[in-house]
Amino acid sequence: MNDTQPLFTQSQLEAIAAALADTSEGLTGSEIGHLLATCRLSDPTPSMTKRHRLYNAFAESQNSRQDRRAILAFIRHAMKPERYARCPERFEPMRTNLNRSRDRP
């Protein structure tokens, strides 16, 4: 039985990157760099905007590995509730935006 999950679509990757890199409530550039390294994702365009930086890292990972596990690991690490203990107001908006990105075709 083949238990591979379907790859994210381009629009889903864009929505995930936009949710995580939101200017006011998303991850900072430093947080993105740390999480990419932690999840062993390459950072092909570190000087680009946060949204484009994440999208490029996600797209490169998914295209080269032909799976989305590394992206899911990044999301799990980024959305650990304990990361937001000192600024809980950032967590809910990011989670809401991520949940919306799941529903995109």
XYZ file of C-alpha atoms in Angstrom:
105
model
C 0.000 0.000 0.000
C 1.340 3.422 -0.956
C 0.978 5.791 1.986
C 2.583 8.888 0.478
C 0.720 12.121 0.906
C -0.025 14.326 -2.084
C 2.363 17.206 -2.626
C 1.304 20.729 -1.757
C 0.087 22.778 -4.703
C 1.837 26.011 -5.587
C -1.052 28.040 -4.169
C -0.964 26.044 -0.924
C 2.790 26.640 -0.564
C 2.250 30.349 -1.208
C -0.533 30.502 1.389
C 1.509 28.608 3.997
C 4.512 30.869 3.422
C 2.328 33.982 3.600
C 0.701 32.847 6.857
C 3.996 32.041 8.548
C 5.791 35.146 7.275
C 3.017 37.670 7.901
C 4.532 41.100 8.440
C 2.731 41.903 11.677
C 2.035 38.515 13.274
C 4.339 36.061 11.515
C 7.802 34.744 12.145
C 10.771 37.101 12.155
C 13.608 36.704 9.669
C 15.814 35.308 12.435
C 13.148 32.806 13.463
C 12.776 31.684 9.851
C 16.528 31.155 9.499
C 16.682 29.182 12.740
C 13.695 27.003 11.855
C 14.962 26.302 8.335
C 18.279 25.150 9.799
C 16.569 23.100 12.521
C 14.428 21.323 9.929
C 17.386 20.895 7.566
C 15.779 22.891 4.794
C 18.003 24.921 2.516
C 17.640 28.703 2.498
C 18.152 29.425 -1.219
C 17.149 33.099 -1.090
C 17.940 34.507 2.383
C 17.913 38.128 1.194
C 14.374 38.011 -0.228
C 11.223 38.972 1.640
C 10.185 36.541 4.367
C 7.244 35.246 2.350
C 9.296 34.613 -0.787
C 12.166 33.188 1.248
C 9.894 30.594 2.852
C 8.100 29.792 -0.399
C 11.418 29.199 -2.187
C 12.719 26.993 0.638
C 9.491 24.972 0.699
C 9.299 24.618 -3.096
C 12.935 23.550 -3.367
C 12.507 20.975 -0.616
C 9.308 19.519 -2.039
C 10.647 19.419 -5.600
C 13.945 17.775 -4.689
C 12.549 15.277 -2.158
C 9.218 14.674 -3.880
C 7.429 14.750 -0.542
C 6.146 17.330 1.875
C 7.403 15.901 5.159
C 10.081 18.561 5.698
C 7.504 21.316 5.200
C 5.159 19.688 7.689
C 8.049 19.393 10.157
C 8.777 23.112 9.704
C 5.126 23.960 10.407
C 5.098 21.747 13.523
C 8.255 23.403 14.859
C 7.045 26.901 14.003
C 3.658 26.350 15.626
C 4.720 24.788 18.922
C 2.613 26.657 21.485
C 5.553 26.989 23.884
C 7.317 29.187 21.307
C 4.643 31.807 21.980
C 4.607 31.781 25.789
C 5.934 35.352 25.939
C 3.816 36.678 23.080
C 0.679 34.532 22.832
C -1.068 37.136 20.683
C 1.053 35.980 17.715
C -0.062 32.337 17.883
C -3.792 32.433 17.104
C -3.629 34.690 14.010
C -0.847 32.556 12.535
C -2.739 29.341 13.253
C -5.920 30.759 11.727
C -4.072 31.787 8.567
C -2.394 28.377 8.337
C -5.737 26.633 8.668
C -7.100 28.769 5.832
C -4.155 27.781 3.643
C -5.108 24.096 3.965
C -8.373 24.743 2.202
C -6.812 26.298 -0.883
C -6.862 24.154 -4.029
